[in-house]
Structure formats: structure tokens, C-alpha cells
Amino acid sequence: QCLYQTCVSLGITNVLFLFNSFLQLNILPSFGFLFDIDGVLVRGKTPIPAAKTAFQKLVNSQGQFLVPVVFVTNAGNCLRQKKADQLSHLLGVPVKQVMMSHSPLRMFKRYHEKCVLVSGQGPLLDIARDLGFCQPITIETLREKHPLLDVVDHDRRPNVLVSVYFCFKILSVVLFGEPVRWETNLQLIIDVLLTSGYPGNPYHRENYPHIPVLACNMDLMWVAEAQSPRFGHGTFMVCLENIYKKITGKDLKYEVLMGKPSKLTYQYAEYLIRAQAAERQWKQPIQTLYAVGDNLMTDVYGANLYNRYLEENSRKGSKSRIQAKVAASAAAAHCRSVLVCTGVYNPHAEVPLDTRESITETVFHGHRDFRFDPGLVEPDHIVPDVDAAVDLVFQLENFAPN
């Protein structure tokens, strides 16, 4: 009040507007950030310059985040700790703030005690066990047990006909990410699906529906150091789905699809945001999530799809099982999509609105099980980079951290 009267006595113009604006600034966050990593913070192993500037605005002098932040990546071929380590050149990121495409598998406890076949690359057994799986088996182990199954590469064919008895029935398949030897993984996964988990047996067409398949990361392409996007796990899944369809005449079914743009991924990310806010004892309810990404078909589509779900959920007055695990407050009201131009997105390309002309084949890079909707690939905001995204959100939220 004294400051206001002093300004008036000095004849400072627009003082009322400025003073009211100051009073309306928020010092506690009512929002959270969901940051993509590849194409937003880094390109391959190279940091994007704007990321360091953005991070400086997100932490205080003690290195603590000023708002709840989760780093949501569709990568699935490494442990969370490795992703956190990759971000350490920008900022020390706690592993609990990193969410991989496979992170929600921690909730699927009904599969944790079963024998599961895992596909991908990297430390697959370590990843699976870290998520809670007790009996994971890799493609390479299965190949060693059944050496006659993998014969595309002539140099890897066995010299003598041998058969190793494999006593366990495989009860589900978990696709973590794109493998290295696609022909081997495709062949052996098809063998497992068409034999109900006994890959050494003959195919039986009546084995449908097949054993459960849980898939992580549906990205058709992703951006690294190359000038053009590279094949992602979504491309591998397209191959697997079409081979299965060609052989059986039926669609490959997924028990669950994880990674952006799935609703499950955003539910789990919101759970982590709320847990973070509760740990910091921020009493302000988290009302809005800002998903910052570089891909229209994953980041923007997923955020908009989740926003639609939140609005419908709000009207119905219900809560999901995941959200109910966090007792801090009710679910968010909105999830806003913020698109940056430092990765996959090409600001000069246009998305046709006529869905009748094979858009699903020529434009839509999303997964087969996600319906193309032009409204879902329209971002709420487009900014040059992640630093501009942080500035925009702080402005929208009138956020001035103490």
C-alpha cells in the first residue's frame, strides 16, 4: 500500500495497472511441464543451445525446480538412470523425474511373475527386472534355445541340426524398442505368437487371439544428428503387424500401447507431476499440464488427446485408477500442447484436412490403432525452441517464482 501511494504521489503513469499486475503474479505453481527430450533438449547426443537457457529459468539458486517437471521420452532401450545421466550436461536431473516409454509397465503386476519375451536392444534384462519382471527372456536367449528358427542370415545358420529343450511357455511379449536384427526378432516373435508361446512347435491357425503383446514407443520416426528423421520402433511394429496379418489374415492385437501419444502415458506422467508437487509441499492444485515436444503425431496428438480426456473426465466427475493413487488433489483440468521447431516438426509443411484421400498412409505417422483427427494434430502453441516455450508458459500463468 505504501509503495502504491508513493508511486501516485510521484505521478507515475499506469501505476494502477502495474501495481495490480504485480499483485496478480503467482509465486506457487499451478501447472507442470512435460518435456520431450529428443528434438527438444538434444539432437542425438548434442544439446540444443536453447535448452540450457530454459533450464536456468526452471531452477532456483539451490538447483531445485521451481515448477514440477517430468521428462517424457518415447525411448525404451535404456534404463531411466541412463537418460537422466544424458541430461546431466544440462542440469542434474533426478531419475524420478525421467519417464521412459516403458515406465507404466511397473503397474502391470499381473505379468511380473510370468515368463515374458522381451524385444529391443540395450540392457533388456536389466530394464525388465527394474520394472518388476521376474522371468524375462531375450530374443537372443530364445534363439540359442531354438537355433533352427533363425535362418534368414545364412552365416548364422547352425552347421548341425540340434535342438535344445525349452521347458518354459512364453506367456506374453513385451516390445521395448526397435531391435538391431529385425529379421531375427520378427521371425521369433511371429513364431511365439503362432504357437501360443511354444516357438518350437508347428503353427496353429486356431491360436487366436494370441498371447498378450505389450508395446512401448510407437514413434514411426525420430530425429538424431542426421538431416532427416530415422526409423523408430513404430516402423518395426508396422512390419510385425503386416507380417502377422499376411500370414493369418487377422489383426495383431495389443494388450496395451505405451509411450506418447497413449492416454496411459499422460496419466502416469501426471501422477509423477503430482507426486513431485506433494514432495515439495506445494499446496496449489496442479490445474494445467504443458506438454512441450517436436512431433505432431506423438507429442501434439498425445497432449491434445489427453486434454480431450481430461475435459470429458471433468464433466463426468470421475478419476482414473492411476490418478487416484495421488491424494494431493483432483486431476488436472487441461493439457496444453506446445510445439517446438528444433526437431521432427517442419514448420513449412502443411497437414491436409481432407481425410478421404489416404491421409492415414501419406500423412498420418501415428500408430494403426489411433484414429487420425486433424484437430488432434493442431498445437495450442508453436514456438521456435524450448526456451521460448518456458517464457510463453510463465507468461500465460503469470508465474513469478519467489
PDB file of C-alpha atoms in Angstrom, residues 52-163:
ATOM      1  CA  LYS A  52      20.460 -24.703 -21.251  1.00  0.00           C
ATOM      2  CA  THR A  53      18.896 -21.233 -21.160  1.00  0.00           C
ATOM      3  CA  ALA A  54      15.483 -22.753 -20.490  1.00  0.00           C
ATOM      4  CA  PHE A  55      16.815 -24.861 -17.621  1.00  0.00           C
ATOM      5  CA  GLN A  56      18.335 -21.811 -15.962  1.00  0.00           C
ATOM      6  CA  LYS A  57      14.830 -20.353 -15.732  1.00  0.00           C
ATOM      7  CA  LEU A  58      13.379 -23.518 -14.264  1.00  0.00           C
ATOM      8  CA  VAL A  59      15.608 -23.853 -11.175  1.00  0.00           C
ATOM      9  CA  ASN A  60      16.465 -21.698  -8.193  1.00  0.00           C
ATOM     10  CA  SER A  61      19.907 -20.886  -6.795  1.00  0.00           C
ATOM     11  CA  GLN A  62      19.929 -24.220  -4.920  1.00  0.00           C
ATOM     12  CA  GLY A  63      19.308 -26.141  -8.129  1.00  0.00           C
ATOM     13  CA  GLN A  64      15.724 -27.036  -7.191  1.00  0.00           C
ATOM     14  CA  PHE A  65      13.000 -26.949  -9.795  1.00  0.00           C
ATOM     15  CA  LEU A  66      10.612 -24.022  -9.426  1.00  0.00           C
ATOM     16  CA  VAL A  67       7.763 -25.959 -11.030  1.00  0.00           C
ATOM     17  CA  PRO A  68       7.011 -29.683 -11.287  1.00  0.00           C
ATOM     18  CA  VAL A  69       8.770 -31.106 -14.337  1.00  0.00           C
ATOM     19  CA  VAL A  70       8.772 -34.569 -15.902  1.00  0.00           C
ATOM     20  CA  PHE A  71      10.931 -35.512 -18.860  1.00  0.00           C
ATOM     21  CA  VAL A  72       8.781 -37.804 -21.004  1.00  0.00           C
ATOM     22  CA  THR A  73      10.645 -39.679 -23.701  1.00  0.00           C
ATOM     23  CA  ASN A  74       9.469 -42.419 -26.014  1.00  0.00           C
ATOM     24  CA  ALA A  75      12.887 -44.057 -25.797  1.00  0.00           C
ATOM     25  CA  GLY A  76      12.716 -47.556 -24.367  1.00  0.00           C
ATOM     26  CA  ASN A  77      16.085 -49.207 -24.906  1.00  0.00           C
ATOM     27  CA  CYS A  78      17.810 -47.970 -21.760  1.00  0.00           C
ATOM     28  CA  LEU A  79      17.287 -47.545 -18.021  1.00  0.00           C
ATOM     29  CA  ARG A  80      15.861 -44.319 -16.633  1.00  0.00           C
ATOM     30  CA  GLN A  81      19.170 -43.597 -14.935  1.00  0.00           C
ATOM     31  CA  LYS A  82      20.988 -43.516 -18.272  1.00  0.00           C
ATOM     32  CA  LYS A  83      18.534 -40.959 -19.654  1.00  0.00           C
ATOM     33  CA  ALA A  84      18.965 -38.872 -16.532  1.00  0.00           C
ATOM     34  CA  ASP A  85      22.741 -39.085 -16.965  1.00  0.00           C
ATOM     35  CA  GLN A  86      22.405 -37.904 -20.568  1.00  0.00           C
ATOM     36  CA  LEU A  87      20.679 -34.775 -19.287  1.00  0.00           C
ATOM     37  CA  SER A  88      23.313 -34.084 -16.654  1.00  0.00           C
ATOM     38  CA  HIS A  89      25.272 -31.835 -19.041  1.00  0.00           C
ATOM     39  CA  LEU A  90      22.265 -29.511 -18.987  1.00  0.00           C
ATOM     40  CA  LEU A  91      21.162 -29.924 -15.400  1.00  0.00           C
ATOM     41  CA  GLY A  92      21.297 -32.539 -12.685  1.00  0.00           C
ATOM     42  CA  VAL A  93      18.019 -34.350 -13.321  1.00  0.00           C
ATOM     43  CA  PRO A  94      16.782 -36.808 -10.651  1.00  0.00           C
ATOM     44  CA  VAL A  95      15.925 -40.180 -12.110  1.00  0.00           C
ATOM     45  CA  LYS A  96      12.407 -39.991 -10.634  1.00  0.00           C
ATOM     46  CA  GLN A  97      11.690 -37.052 -12.987  1.00  0.00           C
ATOM     47  CA  VAL A  98      12.514 -39.113 -16.083  1.00  0.00           C
ATOM     48  CA  MET A  99       9.752 -41.162 -17.656  1.00  0.00           C
ATOM     49  CA  MET A 100      10.596 -43.742 -20.317  1.00  0.00           C
ATOM     50  CA  SER A 101       8.029 -45.207 -22.695  1.00  0.00           C
ATOM     51  CA  HIS A 102       8.094 -48.414 -20.631  1.00  0.00           C
ATOM     52  CA  SER A 103       7.727 -46.747 -17.205  1.00  0.00           C
ATOM     53  CA  PRO A 104       3.959 -47.532 -16.883  1.00  0.00           C
ATOM     54  CA  LEU A 105       4.810 -51.253 -17.054  1.00  0.00           C
ATOM     55  CA  ARG A 106       5.536 -51.004 -13.328  1.00  0.00           C
ATOM     56  CA  MET A 107       1.757 -51.031 -12.823  1.00  0.00           C
ATOM     57  CA  PHE A 108       1.153 -54.232 -14.833  1.00  0.00           C
ATOM     58  CA  LYS A 109       1.960 -56.518 -11.928  1.00  0.00           C
ATOM     59  CA  ARG A 110      -0.120 -59.387 -13.292  1.00  0.00           C
ATOM     60  CA  TYR A 111       2.652 -60.023 -15.834  1.00  0.00           C
ATOM     61  CA  HIS A 112       5.612 -59.604 -13.481  1.00  0.00           C
ATOM     62  CA  GLU A 113       5.709 -63.224 -12.306  1.00  0.00           C
ATOM     63  CA  LYS A 114       5.219 -64.698 -15.788  1.00  0.00           C
ATOM     64  CA  CYS A 115       7.742 -65.772 -18.397  1.00  0.00           C
ATOM     65  CA  VAL A 116       7.861 -62.885 -20.896  1.00  0.00           C
ATOM     66  CA  LEU A 117       9.774 -62.498 -24.154  1.00  0.00           C
ATOM     67  CA  VAL A 118      11.418 -59.067 -24.399  1.00  0.00           C
ATOM     68  CA  SER A 119      12.374 -57.424 -27.696  1.00  0.00           C
ATOM     69  CA  GLY A 120      14.575 -54.396 -28.308  1.00  0.00           C
ATOM     70  CA  GLN A 121      18.228 -53.555 -27.729  1.00  0.00           C
ATOM     71  CA  GLY A 122      20.406 -52.423 -24.869  1.00  0.00           C
ATOM     72  CA  PRO A 123      20.289 -53.932 -21.354  1.00  0.00           C
ATOM     73  CA  LEU A 124      16.894 -55.547 -21.821  1.00  0.00           C
ATOM     74  CA  LEU A 125      17.102 -57.898 -18.853  1.00  0.00           C
ATOM     75  CA  ASP A 126      18.138 -55.052 -16.540  1.00  0.00           C
ATOM     76  CA  ILE A 127      15.280 -52.885 -17.845  1.00  0.00           C
ATOM     77  CA  ALA A 128      12.724 -55.665 -17.449  1.00  0.00           C
ATOM     78  CA  ARG A 129      13.851 -56.556 -13.939  1.00  0.00           C
ATOM     79  CA  ASP A 130      13.934 -52.910 -12.898  1.00  0.00           C
ATOM     80  CA  LEU A 131      10.276 -52.699 -13.951  1.00  0.00           C
ATOM     81  CA  GLY A 132       9.383 -55.737 -11.858  1.00  0.00           C
ATOM     82  CA  PHE A 133       9.540 -58.658 -14.321  1.00  0.00           C
ATOM     83  CA  CYS A 134      10.957 -61.791 -12.698  1.00  0.00           C
ATOM     84  CA  GLN A 135      11.278 -64.137 -15.693  1.00  0.00           C
ATOM     85  CA  PRO A 136      12.254 -62.115 -18.781  1.00  0.00           C
ATOM     86  CA  ILE A 137      13.762 -63.912 -21.769  1.00  0.00           C
ATOM     87  CA  THR A 138      15.537 -62.140 -24.602  1.00  0.00           C
ATOM     88  CA  ILE A 139      15.257 -62.918 -28.294  1.00  0.00           C
ATOM     89  CA  GLU A 140      18.919 -63.964 -28.265  1.00  0.00           C
ATOM     90  CA  THR A 141      18.293 -66.494 -25.476  1.00  0.00           C
ATOM     91  CA  LEU A 142      15.292 -67.873 -27.347  1.00  0.00           C
ATOM     92  CA  ARG A 143      17.400 -68.137 -30.495  1.00  0.00           C
ATOM     93  CA  GLU A 144      20.046 -70.121 -28.590  1.00  0.00           C
ATOM     94  CA  LYS A 145      17.368 -72.487 -27.308  1.00  0.00           C
ATOM     95  CA  HIS A 146      15.860 -72.894 -30.802  1.00  0.00           C
ATOM     96  CA  PRO A 147      18.750 -72.424 -33.258  1.00  0.00           C
ATOM     97  CA  LEU A 148      16.746 -73.768 -36.203  1.00  0.00           C
ATOM     98  CA  LEU A 149      14.278 -70.874 -36.155  1.00  0.00           C
ATOM     99  CA  ASP A 150      16.584 -68.030 -37.260  1.00  0.00           C
ATOM    100  CA  VAL A 151      17.752 -68.788 -40.805  1.00  0.00           C
ATOM    101  CA  VAL A 152      17.484 -65.537 -42.811  1.00  0.00           C
ATOM    102  CA  ASP A 153      21.197 -64.821 -42.342  1.00  0.00           C
ATOM    103  CA  HIS A 154      22.948 -67.828 -43.916  1.00  0.00           C
ATOM    104  CA  ASP A 155      26.107 -67.173 -41.917  1.00  0.00           C
ATOM    105  CA  ARG A 156      24.190 -67.619 -38.661  1.00  0.00           C
ATOM    106  CA  ARG A 157      22.531 -70.900 -39.592  1.00  0.00           C
ATOM    107  CA  PRO A 158      23.623 -73.851 -37.433  1.00  0.00           C
ATOM    108  CA  ASN A 159      26.067 -76.257 -39.075  1.00  0.00           C
ATOM    109  CA  VAL A 160      24.428 -79.267 -37.478  1.00  0.00           C
ATOM    110  CA  LEU A 161      20.806 -79.911 -36.721  1.00  0.00           C
ATOM    111  CA  VAL A 162      20.462 -79.526 -32.972  1.00  0.00           C
ATOM    112  CA  SER A 163      17.524 -78.915 -30.730  1.00  0.00           C
TER     113      SER A 163
END
